[in-house]
Amino acid sequence: MNAEQRLAIFQRLAAAIPEPTTELRYSTPFELLIAVVLSAQATDKGVNKATAQLFPVANTPAAILALGEEGLREYIKTIGLYNSKGRNIIALCRLLLEQHGGAVPRTREALEALPGVGRKTANVILNTAFGAHTIAVDTHIFRVANRTGLAPGKNVLAVERGLEHTTPTAFLKDAHHLLILHGRYTCVARKPKCPQCPIADLCEYPDKTPATPA
């Protein structure tokens, strides 16, 4: 795939998805951080349902610490792995207060030092909260990058580096959400919606879903 094809792909995705952003609901970088930590192996819809109850009660590190692990658990118990997530969030809040004055740090190193925060979560925060040109490769982006030929890679880090290197500069900020939303709703895991796909003619996937006969 050449640079012209990549540019055309992102131009078409941007036209099809005019407001590329996360589907997690948040109003501050801290709320986004908590939502992203909760979203691991969970749906955005499930996380939003839980945080709609949690955030009006506690949406700062100090307020969540005041809830304690047991109190927090009551709000997040509908989410998978809620016990370990709860422990991580309590420890994360404590570290934010002790080392960052309660603010969410703006560097990858500081974010990844927080309990429950790995490279993918750090990338989401840097991109979505602070506008950095990072791409958090989840299962959707990994699939789209490999299927289309945008940035083939055997692991998420290879795909991330490939996308950061080859994505047109104008689309680096929005690439993360353009690709994840395309993967979530069009280039789905089973039976991708190729007949309705805006980039089907540019995509290098050899097993495209055929159009349904009229």
mmCIF file with all atom_site columns, C-alpha atoms in Angstrom:
data_model
loop_
_atom_site.group_PDB
_atom_site.id
_atom_site.type_symbol
_atom_site.label_atom_id
_atom_site.label_alt_id
_atom_site.label_comp_id
_atom_site.label_asym_id
_atom_site.label_entity_id
_atom_site.label_seq_id
_atom_site.pdbx_PDB_ins_code
_atom_site.Cartn_x
_atom_site.Cartn_y
_atom_site.Cartn_z
_atom_site.occupancy
_atom_site.B_iso_or_equiv
_atom_site.pdbx_formal_charge
_atom_site.auth_seq_id
_atom_site.auth_comp_id
_atom_site.auth_asym_id
_atom_site.auth_atom_id
_atom_site.pdbx_PDB_model_num
ATOM 1   C CA . MET A 1 1   ? 0.000   0.000   0.000  1.00 0.00 ? 1   MET A CA 1
ATOM 2   C CA . ASN A 1 2   ? 1.389   3.389   -0.975 1.00 0.00 ? 2   ASN A CA 1
ATOM 3   C CA . ALA A 1 3   ? 1.058   6.850   0.555  1.00 0.00 ? 3   ALA A CA 1
ATOM 4   C CA . GLU A 1 4   ? -1.696  7.914   -1.859 1.00 0.00 ? 4   GLU A CA 1
ATOM 5   C CA . GLN A 1 5   ? -3.831  4.915   -0.919 1.00 0.00 ? 5   GLN A CA 1
ATOM 6   C CA . ARG A 1 6   ? -3.335  5.580   2.786  1.00 0.00 ? 6   ARG A CA 1
ATOM 7   C CA . LEU A 1 7   ? -4.290  9.218   2.387  1.00 0.00 ? 7   LEU A CA 1
ATOM 8   C CA . ALA A 1 8   ? -7.431  8.262   0.464  1.00 0.00 ? 8   ALA A CA 1
ATOM 9   C CA . ILE A 1 9   ? -8.385  5.721   3.144  1.00 0.00 ? 9   ILE A CA 1
ATOM 10  C CA . PHE A 1 10  ? -8.174  8.272   5.945  1.00 0.00 ? 10  PHE A CA 1
ATOM 11  C CA . GLN A 1 11  ? -9.943  10.945  3.892  1.00 0.00 ? 11  GLN A CA 1
ATOM 12  C CA . ARG A 1 12  ? -12.848 8.587   3.291  1.00 0.00 ? 12  ARG A CA 1
ATOM 13  C CA . LEU A 1 13  ? -12.971 7.401   6.894  1.00 0.00 ? 13  LEU A CA 1
ATOM 14  C CA . ALA A 1 14  ? -12.991 11.018  8.068  1.00 0.00 ? 14  ALA A CA 1
ATOM 15  C CA . ALA A 1 15  ? -15.874 11.781  5.712  1.00 0.00 ? 15  ALA A CA 1
ATOM 16  C CA . ALA A 1 16  ? -17.809 8.739   6.958  1.00 0.00 ? 16  ALA A CA 1
ATOM 17  C CA . ILE A 1 17  ? -17.023 9.448   10.636 1.00 0.00 ? 17  ILE A CA 1
ATOM 18  C CA . PRO A 1 18  ? -17.152 13.251  10.985 1.00 0.00 ? 18  PRO A CA 1
ATOM 19  C CA . GLU A 1 19  ? -16.824 13.247  14.784 1.00 0.00 ? 19  GLU A CA 1
ATOM 20  C CA . PRO A 1 20  ? -14.218 10.605  15.655 1.00 0.00 ? 20  PRO A CA 1
ATOM 21  C CA . THR A 1 21  ? -14.047 10.357  19.421 1.00 0.00 ? 21  THR A CA 1
ATOM 22  C CA . THR A 1 22  ? -14.352 7.858   22.230 1.00 0.00 ? 22  THR A CA 1
ATOM 23  C CA . GLU A 1 23  ? -17.752 6.428   23.121 1.00 0.00 ? 23  GLU A CA 1
ATOM 24  C CA . LEU A 1 24  ? -16.805 6.453   26.794 1.00 0.00 ? 24  LEU A CA 1
ATOM 25  C CA . ARG A 1 25  ? -18.569 9.261   28.652 1.00 0.00 ? 25  ARG A CA 1
ATOM 26  C CA . TYR A 1 26  ? -16.364 11.590  30.655 1.00 0.00 ? 26  TYR A CA 1
ATOM 27  C CA . SER A 1 27  ? -15.933 15.269  31.478 1.00 0.00 ? 27  SER A CA 1
ATOM 28  C CA . THR A 1 28  ? -12.371 15.421  32.859 1.00 0.00 ? 28  THR A CA 1
ATOM 29  C CA . PRO A 1 29  ? -9.078  13.635  32.150 1.00 0.00 ? 29  PRO A CA 1
ATOM 30  C CA . PHE A 1 30  ? -9.449  11.823  35.480 1.00 0.00 ? 30  PHE A CA 1
ATOM 31  C CA . GLU A 1 31  ? -12.917 10.543  34.587 1.00 0.00 ? 31  GLU A CA 1
ATOM 32  C CA . LEU A 1 32  ? -11.556 9.353   31.247 1.00 0.00 ? 32  LEU A CA 1
ATOM 33  C CA . LEU A 1 33  ? -8.669  7.574   32.988 1.00 0.00 ? 33  LEU A CA 1
ATOM 34  C CA . ILE A 1 34  ? -11.048 5.716   35.305 1.00 0.00 ? 34  ILE A CA 1
ATOM 35  C CA . ALA A 1 35  ? -13.371 4.831   32.419 1.00 0.00 ? 35  ALA A CA 1
ATOM 36  C CA . VAL A 1 36  ? -10.510 3.479   30.300 1.00 0.00 ? 36  VAL A CA 1
ATOM 37  C CA . VAL A 1 37  ? -9.161  1.383   33.183 1.00 0.00 ? 37  VAL A CA 1
ATOM 38  C CA . LEU A 1 38  ? -12.655 -0.053  33.662 1.00 0.00 ? 38  LEU A CA 1
ATOM 39  C CA . SER A 1 39  ? -13.083 -0.704  29.928 1.00 0.00 ? 39  SER A CA 1
ATOM 40  C CA . ALA A 1 40  ? -10.468 -3.460  29.684 1.00 0.00 ? 40  ALA A CA 1
ATOM 41  C CA . GLN A 1 41  ? -12.312 -6.607  28.550 1.00 0.00 ? 41  GLN A CA 1
ATOM 42  C CA . ALA A 1 42  ? -15.610 -4.752  28.962 1.00 0.00 ? 42  ALA A CA 1
ATOM 43  C CA . THR A 1 43  ? -17.930 -2.823  26.670 1.00 0.00 ? 43  THR A CA 1
ATOM 44  C CA . ASP A 1 44  ? -18.078 0.970   26.576 1.00 0.00 ? 44  ASP A CA 1
ATOM 45  C CA . LYS A 1 45  ? -21.830 0.692   27.133 1.00 0.00 ? 45  LYS A CA 1
ATOM 46  C CA . GLY A 1 46  ? -21.305 -1.299  30.331 1.00 0.00 ? 46  GLY A CA 1
ATOM 47  C CA . VAL A 1 47  ? -18.664 1.121   31.582 1.00 0.00 ? 47  VAL A CA 1
ATOM 48  C CA . ASN A 1 48  ? -20.860 4.148   30.831 1.00 0.00 ? 48  ASN A CA 1
ATOM 49  C CA . LYS A 1 49  ? -23.704 2.594   32.775 1.00 0.00 ? 49  LYS A CA 1
ATOM 50  C CA . ALA A 1 50  ? -21.471 2.135   35.820 1.00 0.00 ? 50  ALA A CA 1
ATOM 51  C CA . THR A 1 51  ? -19.752 5.523   35.661 1.00 0.00 ? 51  THR A CA 1
ATOM 52  C CA . ALA A 1 52  ? -23.116 7.281   35.264 1.00 0.00 ? 52  ALA A CA 1
ATOM 53  C CA . GLN A 1 53  ? -23.722 6.181   38.857 1.00 0.00 ? 53  GLN A CA 1
ATOM 54  C CA . LEU A 1 54  ? -20.155 6.564   40.120 1.00 0.00 ? 54  LEU A CA 1
ATOM 55  C CA . PHE A 1 55  ? -19.059 9.954   38.787 1.00 0.00 ? 55  PHE A CA 1
ATOM 56  C CA . PRO A 1 56  ? -21.872 12.055  40.327 1.00 0.00 ? 56  PRO A CA 1
ATOM 57  C CA . VAL A 1 57  ? -20.787 10.650  43.699 1.00 0.00 ? 57  VAL A CA 1
ATOM 58  C CA . ALA A 1 58  ? -17.014 10.441  43.229 1.00 0.00 ? 58  ALA A CA 1
ATOM 59  C CA . ASN A 1 59  ? -15.072 11.829  40.262 1.00 0.00 ? 59  ASN A CA 1
ATOM 60  C CA . THR A 1 60  ? -11.779 12.893  41.855 1.00 0.00 ? 60  THR A CA 1
ATOM 61  C CA . PRO A 1 61  ? -8.930  10.811  43.304 1.00 0.00 ? 61  PRO A CA 1
ATOM 62  C CA . ALA A 1 62  ? -9.744  11.990  46.826 1.00 0.00 ? 62  ALA A CA 1
ATOM 63  C CA . ALA A 1 63  ? -13.448 11.220  46.495 1.00 0.00 ? 63  ALA A CA 1
ATOM 64  C CA . ILE A 1 64  ? -12.825 7.708   45.165 1.00 0.00 ? 64  ILE A CA 1
ATOM 65  C CA . LEU A 1 65  ? -10.271 7.064   47.905 1.00 0.00 ? 65  LEU A CA 1
ATOM 66  C CA . ALA A 1 66  ? -12.895 8.131   50.426 1.00 0.00 ? 66  ALA A CA 1
ATOM 67  C CA . LEU A 1 67  ? -15.254 5.487   49.028 1.00 0.00 ? 67  LEU A CA 1
ATOM 68  C CA . GLY A 1 68  ? -12.670 2.816   49.711 1.00 0.00 ? 68  GLY A CA 1
ATOM 69  C CA . GLU A 1 69  ? -12.338 -0.433  47.826 1.00 0.00 ? 69  GLU A CA 1
ATOM 70  C CA . GLU A 1 70  ? -15.613 -1.854  49.125 1.00 0.00 ? 70  GLU A CA 1
ATOM 71  C CA . GLY A 1 71  ? -17.549 1.310   48.392 1.00 0.00 ? 71  GLY A CA 1
ATOM 72  C CA . LEU A 1 72  ? -16.122 1.554   44.887 1.00 0.00 ? 72  LEU A CA 1
ATOM 73  C CA . ARG A 1 73  ? -16.949 -2.088  44.233 1.00 0.00 ? 73  ARG A CA 1
ATOM 74  C CA . GLU A 1 74  ? -20.663 -1.365  44.635 1.00 0.00 ? 74  GLU A CA 1
ATOM 75  C CA . TYR A 1 75  ? -20.538 0.955   41.634 1.00 0.00 ? 75  TYR A CA 1
ATOM 76  C CA . ILE A 1 76  ? -18.415 -1.209  39.340 1.00 0.00 ? 76  ILE A CA 1
ATOM 77  C CA . LYS A 1 77  ? -19.525 -4.756  40.229 1.00 0.00 ? 77  LYS A CA 1
ATOM 78  C CA . THR A 1 78  ? -21.383 -5.131  36.918 1.00 0.00 ? 78  THR A CA 1
ATOM 79  C CA . ILE A 1 79  ? -18.087 -4.820  35.022 1.00 0.00 ? 79  ILE A CA 1
ATOM 80  C CA . GLY A 1 80  ? -15.818 -7.782  34.327 1.00 0.00 ? 80  GLY A CA 1
ATOM 81  C CA . LEU A 1 81  ? -12.740 -8.145  36.558 1.00 0.00 ? 81  LEU A CA 1
ATOM 82  C CA . TYR A 1 82  ? -14.196 -5.536  38.903 1.00 0.00 ? 82  TYR A CA 1
ATOM 83  C CA . ASN A 1 83  ? -12.255 -6.764  41.943 1.00 0.00 ? 83  ASN A CA 1
ATOM 84  C CA . SER A 1 84  ? -8.819  -6.289  40.399 1.00 0.00 ? 84  SER A CA 1
ATOM 85  C CA . LYS A 1 85  ? -9.920  -3.088  38.648 1.00 0.00 ? 85  LYS A CA 1
ATOM 86  C CA . GLY A 1 86  ? -11.181 -1.714  41.940 1.00 0.00 ? 86  GLY A CA 1
ATOM 87  C CA . ARG A 1 87  ? -7.875  -2.448  43.680 1.00 0.00 ? 87  ARG A CA 1
ATOM 88  C CA . ASN A 1 88  ? -5.958  -0.805  40.845 1.00 0.00 ? 88  ASN A CA 1
ATOM 89  C CA . ILE A 1 89  ? -8.173  2.284   40.844 1.00 0.00 ? 89  ILE A CA 1
ATOM 90  C CA . ILE A 1 90  ? -7.770  2.794   44.598 1.00 0.00 ? 90  ILE A CA 1
ATOM 91  C CA . ALA A 1 91  ? -3.979  2.440   44.302 1.00 0.00 ? 91  ALA A CA 1
ATOM 92  C CA . LEU A 1 92  ? -3.983  4.690   41.212 1.00 0.00 ? 92  LEU A CA 1
ATOM 93  C CA . CYS A 1 93  ? -5.879  7.421   43.060 1.00 0.00 ? 93  CYS A CA 1
ATOM 94  C CA . ARG A 1 94  ? -3.472  7.257   45.960 1.00 0.00 ? 94  ARG A CA 1
ATOM 95  C CA . LEU A 1 95  ? -0.491  7.646   43.624 1.00 0.00 ? 95  LEU A CA 1
ATOM 96  C CA . LEU A 1 96  ? -2.098  10.555  41.790 1.00 0.00 ? 96  LEU A CA 1
ATOM 97  C CA . LEU A 1 97  ? -2.523  12.393  45.085 1.00 0.00 ? 97  LEU A CA 1
ATOM 98  C CA . GLU A 1 98  ? 0.922   11.511  46.425 1.00 0.00 ? 98  GLU A CA 1
ATOM 99  C CA . GLN A 1 99  ? 2.960   12.145  43.285 1.00 0.00 ? 99  GLN A CA 1
ATOM 100 C CA . HIS A 1 100 ? 0.921   14.351  40.939 1.00 0.00 ? 100 HIS A CA 1
ATOM 101 C CA . GLY A 1 101 ? -1.178  16.621  43.131 1.00 0.00 ? 101 GLY A CA 1
ATOM 102 C CA . GLY A 1 102 ? -4.302  14.740  42.087 1.00 0.00 ? 102 GLY A CA 1
ATOM 103 C CA . ALA A 1 103 ? -3.838  15.567  38.396 1.00 0.00 ? 103 ALA A CA 1
ATOM 104 C CA . VAL A 1 104 ? -3.546  13.069  35.554 1.00 0.00 ? 104 VAL A CA 1
ATOM 105 C CA . PRO A 1 105 ? 0.052   13.160  34.278 1.00 0.00 ? 105 PRO A CA 1
ATOM 106 C CA . ARG A 1 106 ? 0.749   14.042  30.652 1.00 0.00 ? 106 ARG A CA 1
ATOM 107 C CA . THR A 1 107 ? 3.699   11.735  29.969 1.00 0.00 ? 107 THR A CA 1
ATOM 108 C CA . ARG A 1 108 ? 3.639   8.096   28.936 1.00 0.00 ? 108 ARG A CA 1
ATOM 109 C CA . GLU A 1 109 ? 6.186   7.142   31.605 1.00 0.00 ? 109 GLU A CA 1
ATOM 110 C CA . ALA A 1 110 ? 4.162   8.636   34.443 1.00 0.00 ? 110 ALA A CA 1
ATOM 111 C CA . LEU A 1 111 ? 0.897   7.181   33.154 1.00 0.00 ? 111 LEU A CA 1
ATOM 112 C CA . GLU A 1 112 ? 2.342   3.681   32.750 1.00 0.00 ? 112 GLU A CA 1
ATOM 113 C CA . ALA A 1 113 ? 3.662   3.862   36.321 1.00 0.00 ? 113 ALA A CA 1
ATOM 114 C CA . LEU A 1 114 ? 0.064   4.010   37.571 1.00 0.00 ? 114 LEU A CA 1
ATOM 115 C CA . PRO A 1 115 ? -1.566  0.728   38.699 1.00 0.00 ? 115 PRO A CA 1
ATOM 116 C CA . GLY A 1 116 ? -3.779  -0.769  36.009 1.00 0.00 ? 116 GLY A CA 1
ATOM 117 C CA . VAL A 1 117 ? -2.382  1.482   33.261 1.00 0.00 ? 117 VAL A CA 1
ATOM 118 C CA . GLY A 1 118 ? -0.487  -0.132  30.396 1.00 0.00 ? 118 GLY A CA 1
ATOM 119 C CA . ARG A 1 119 ? 0.738   1.228   27.082 1.00 0.00 ? 119 ARG A CA 1
ATOM 120 C CA . LYS A 1 120 ? -2.683  1.054   25.417 1.00 0.00 ? 120 LYS A CA 1
ATOM 121 C CA . THR A 1 121 ? -4.442  2.934   28.219 1.00 0.00 ? 121 THR A CA 1
ATOM 122 C CA . ALA A 1 122 ? -1.660  5.528   28.329 1.00 0.00 ? 122 ALA A CA 1
ATOM 123 C CA . ASN A 1 123 ? -2.014  6.065   24.587 1.00 0.00 ? 123 ASN A CA 1
ATOM 124 C CA . VAL A 1 124 ? -5.773  6.573   24.913 1.00 0.00 ? 124 VAL A CA 1
ATOM 125 C CA . ILE A 1 125 ? -5.301  9.196   27.641 1.00 0.00 ? 125 ILE A CA 1
ATOM 126 C CA . LEU A 1 126 ? -2.517  11.007  25.779 1.00 0.00 ? 126 LEU A CA 1
ATOM 127 C CA . ASN A 1 127 ? -4.569  11.108  22.578 1.00 0.00 ? 127 ASN A CA 1
ATOM 128 C CA . THR A 1 128 ? -8.108  11.677  23.833 1.00 0.00 ? 128 THR A CA 1
ATOM 129 C CA . ALA A 1 129 ? -7.494  13.864  26.884 1.00 0.00 ? 129 ALA A CA 1
ATOM 130 C CA . PHE A 1 130 ? -4.398  15.753  25.748 1.00 0.00 ? 130 PHE A CA 1
ATOM 131 C CA . GLY A 1 131 ? -4.451  15.640  21.928 1.00 0.00 ? 131 GLY A CA 1
ATOM 132 C CA . ALA A 1 132 ? -1.198  13.750  21.457 1.00 0.00 ? 132 ALA A CA 1
ATOM 133 C CA . HIS A 1 133 ? -0.603  11.915  18.170 1.00 0.00 ? 133 HIS A CA 1
ATOM 134 C CA . THR A 1 134 ? -0.717  8.452   19.735 1.00 0.00 ? 134 THR A CA 1
ATOM 135 C CA . ILE A 1 135 ? -2.555  5.356   18.522 1.00 0.00 ? 135 ILE A CA 1
ATOM 136 C CA . ALA A 1 136 ? -3.794  2.834   21.056 1.00 0.00 ? 136 ALA A CA 1
ATOM 137 C CA . VAL A 1 137 ? -4.004  -0.488  19.241 1.00 0.00 ? 137 VAL A CA 1
ATOM 138 C CA . ASP A 1 138 ? -6.883  -2.587  20.505 1.00 0.00 ? 138 ASP A CA 1
ATOM 139 C CA . THR A 1 139 ? -8.427  -5.650  18.855 1.00 0.00 ? 139 THR A CA 1
ATOM 140 C CA . HIS A 1 140 ? -10.422 -3.496  16.411 1.00 0.00 ? 140 HIS A CA 1
ATOM 141 C CA . ILE A 1 141 ? -7.444  -1.452  15.239 1.00 0.00 ? 141 ILE A CA 1
ATOM 142 C CA . PHE A 1 142 ? -5.218  -4.521  15.074 1.00 0.00 ? 142 PHE A CA 1
ATOM 143 C CA . ARG A 1 143 ? -7.778  -6.209  12.824 1.00 0.00 ? 143 ARG A CA 1
ATOM 144 C CA . VAL A 1 144 ? -8.347  -3.197  10.564 1.00 0.00 ? 144 VAL A CA 1
ATOM 145 C CA . ALA A 1 145 ? -4.641  -2.424  10.172 1.00 0.00 ? 145 ALA A CA 1
ATOM 146 C CA . ASN A 1 146 ? -3.875  -6.009  9.168  1.00 0.00 ? 146 ASN A CA 1
ATOM 147 C CA . ARG A 1 147 ? -6.947  -6.595  7.001  1.00 0.00 ? 147 ARG A CA 1
ATOM 148 C CA . THR A 1 148 ? -6.690  -3.419  4.990  1.00 0.00 ? 148 THR A CA 1
ATOM 149 C CA . GLY A 1 149 ? -2.924  -3.485  4.629  1.00 0.00 ? 149 GLY A CA 1
ATOM 150 C CA . LEU A 1 150 ? -2.553  -0.095  6.321  1.00 0.00 ? 150 LEU A CA 1
ATOM 151 C CA . ALA A 1 151 ? 0.010   -1.383  8.809  1.00 0.00 ? 151 ALA A CA 1
ATOM 152 C CA . PRO A 1 152 ? 0.382   -5.164  8.923  1.00 0.00 ? 152 PRO A CA 1
ATOM 153 C CA . GLY A 1 153 ? 2.018   -6.473  12.067 1.00 0.00 ? 153 GLY A CA 1
ATOM 154 C CA . LYS A 1 154 ? 2.259   -9.636  14.138 1.00 0.00 ? 154 LYS A CA 1
ATOM 155 C CA . ASN A 1 155 ? 1.661   -7.849  17.438 1.00 0.00 ? 155 ASN A CA 1
ATOM 156 C CA . VAL A 1 156 ? 0.066   -4.648  18.714 1.00 0.00 ? 156 VAL A CA 1
ATOM 157 C CA . LEU A 1 157 ? 3.365   -2.797  19.111 1.00 0.00 ? 157 LEU A CA 1
ATOM 158 C CA . ALA A 1 158 ? 4.349   -3.523  15.515 1.00 0.00 ? 158 ALA A CA 1
ATOM 159 C CA . VAL A 1 159 ? 0.966   -2.274  14.297 1.00 0.00 ? 159 VAL A CA 1
ATOM 160 C CA . GLU A 1 160 ? 1.173   0.814   16.522 1.00 0.00 ? 160 GLU A CA 1
ATOM 161 C CA . ARG A 1 161 ? 4.606   1.739   15.194 1.00 0.00 ? 161 ARG A CA 1
ATOM 162 C CA . GLY A 1 162 ? 3.537   1.020   11.629 1.00 0.00 ? 162 GLY A CA 1
ATOM 163 C CA . LEU A 1 163 ? 0.501   3.270   11.918 1.00 0.00 ? 163 LEU A CA 1
ATOM 164 C CA . GLU A 1 164 ? 2.456   6.079   13.571 1.00 0.00 ? 164 GLU A CA 1
ATOM 165 C CA . HIS A 1 165 ? 5.047   5.901   10.796 1.00 0.00 ? 165 HIS A CA 1
ATOM 166 C CA . THR A 1 166 ? 2.705   5.698   7.803  1.00 0.00 ? 166 THR A CA 1
ATOM 167 C CA . THR A 1 167 ? -0.462  7.606   8.800  1.00 0.00 ? 167 THR A CA 1
ATOM 168 C CA . PRO A 1 168 ? -0.695  10.966  6.994  1.00 0.00 ? 168 PRO A CA 1
ATOM 169 C CA . THR A 1 169 ? 0.238   13.748  9.410  1.00 0.00 ? 169 THR A CA 1
ATOM 170 C CA . ALA A 1 170 ? -3.124  15.479  9.076  1.00 0.00 ? 170 ALA A CA 1
ATOM 171 C CA . PHE A 1 171 ? -4.864  12.385  10.445 1.00 0.00 ? 171 PHE A CA 1
ATOM 172 C CA . LEU A 1 172 ? -2.496  11.361  13.242 1.00 0.00 ? 172 LEU A CA 1
ATOM 173 C CA . LYS A 1 173 ? -4.633  12.916  15.968 1.00 0.00 ? 173 LYS A CA 1
ATOM 174 C CA . ASP A 1 174 ? -7.870  11.261  14.813 1.00 0.00 ? 174 ASP A CA 1
ATOM 175 C CA . ALA A 1 175 ? -6.476  8.012   13.389 1.00 0.00 ? 175 ALA A CA 1
ATOM 176 C CA . HIS A 1 176 ? -7.052  6.131   16.640 1.00 0.00 ? 176 HIS A CA 1
ATOM 177 C CA . HIS A 1 177 ? -10.780 6.818   16.749 1.00 0.00 ? 177 HIS A CA 1
ATOM 178 C CA . LEU A 1 178 ? -11.323 6.613   12.981 1.00 0.00 ? 178 LEU A CA 1
ATOM 179 C CA . LEU A 1 179 ? -9.879  3.109   12.932 1.00 0.00 ? 179 LEU A CA 1
ATOM 180 C CA . ILE A 1 180 ? -11.517 1.856   16.119 1.00 0.00 ? 180 ILE A CA 1
ATOM 181 C CA . LEU A 1 181 ? -14.982 3.053   15.070 1.00 0.00 ? 181 LEU A CA 1
ATOM 182 C CA . HIS A 1 182 ? -14.509 1.627   11.582 1.00 0.00 ? 182 HIS A CA 1
ATOM 183 C CA . GLY A 1 183 ? -13.558 -1.693  13.147 1.00 0.00 ? 183 GLY A CA 1
ATOM 184 C CA . ARG A 1 184 ? -16.377 -1.611  15.657 1.00 0.00 ? 184 ARG A CA 1
ATOM 185 C CA . TYR A 1 185 ? -19.185 -0.938  13.189 1.00 0.00 ? 185 TYR A CA 1
ATOM 186 C CA . THR A 1 186 ? -18.031 -1.782  9.644  1.00 0.00 ? 186 THR A CA 1
ATOM 187 C CA . CYS A 1 187 ? -14.892 -3.921  9.546  1.00 0.00 ? 187 CYS A CA 1
ATOM 188 C CA . VAL A 1 188 ? -16.284 -6.255  12.204 1.00 0.00 ? 188 VAL A CA 1
ATOM 189 C CA . ALA A 1 189 ? -14.584 -9.487  13.201 1.00 0.00 ? 189 ALA A CA 1
ATOM 190 C CA . ARG A 1 190 ? -17.130 -11.836 11.665 1.00 0.00 ? 190 ARG A CA 1
ATOM 191 C CA . LYS A 1 191 ? -18.536 -11.067 8.242  1.00 0.00 ? 191 LYS A CA 1
ATOM 192 C CA . PRO A 1 192 ? -17.212 -7.539  7.732  1.00 0.00 ? 192 PRO A CA 1
ATOM 193 C CA . LYS A 1 193 ? -19.659 -5.193  6.039  1.00 0.00 ? 193 LYS A CA 1
ATOM 194 C CA . CYS A 1 194 ? -17.602 -4.853  2.869  1.00 0.00 ? 194 CYS A CA 1
ATOM 195 C CA . PRO A 1 195 ? -20.535 -3.943  0.563  1.00 0.00 ? 195 PRO A CA 1
ATOM 196 C CA . GLN A 1 196 ? -21.197 -0.845  2.699  1.00 0.00 ? 196 GLN A CA 1
ATOM 197 C CA . CYS A 1 197 ? -17.530 -0.052  3.413  1.00 0.00 ? 197 CYS A CA 1
ATOM 198 C CA . PRO A 1 198 ? -16.306 3.358   2.165  1.00 0.00 ? 198 PRO A CA 1
ATOM 199 C CA . ILE A 1 199 ? -12.778 2.046   1.607  1.00 0.00 ? 199 ILE A CA 1
ATOM 200 C CA . ALA A 1 200 ? -13.544 -1.406  0.141  1.00 0.00 ? 200 ALA A CA 1
ATOM 201 C CA . ASP A 1 201 ? -11.858 -0.640  -3.188 1.00 0.00 ? 201 ASP A CA 1
ATOM 202 C CA . LEU A 1 202 ? -8.665  0.484   -1.410 1.00 0.00 ? 202 LEU A CA 1
ATOM 203 C CA . CYS A 1 203 ? -8.599  -2.365  1.107  1.00 0.00 ? 203 CYS A CA 1
ATOM 204 C CA . GLU A 1 204 ? -6.216  -5.269  0.430  1.00 0.00 ? 204 GLU A CA 1
ATOM 205 C CA . TYR A 1 205 ? -8.239  -7.878  2.352  1.00 0.00 ? 205 TYR A CA 1
ATOM 206 C CA . PRO A 1 206 ? -8.620  -10.840 -0.029 1.00 0.00 ? 206 PRO A CA 1
ATOM 207 C CA . ASP A 1 207 ? -11.713 -12.402 1.577  1.00 0.00 ? 207 ASP A CA 1
ATOM 208 C CA . LYS A 1 208 ? -14.153 -9.519  1.354  1.00 0.00 ? 208 LYS A CA 1
ATOM 209 C CA . THR A 1 209 ? -17.789 -10.203 2.172  1.00 0.00 ? 209 THR A CA 1
ATOM 210 C CA . PRO A 1 210 ? -19.689 -10.277 -1.134 1.00 0.00 ? 210 PRO A CA 1
ATOM 211 C CA . ALA A 1 211 ? -22.750 -8.166  -1.740 1.00 0.00 ? 211 ALA A CA 1
ATOM 212 C CA . THR A 1 212 ? -26.071 -9.913  -1.099 1.00 0.00 ? 212 THR A CA 1
ATOM 213 C CA . PRO A 1 213 ? -27.848 -10.657 -4.387 1.00 0.00 ? 213 PRO A CA 1
ATOM 214 C CA . ALA A 1 214 ? -30.951 -8.546  -4.941 1.00 0.00 ? 214 ALA A CA 1
#
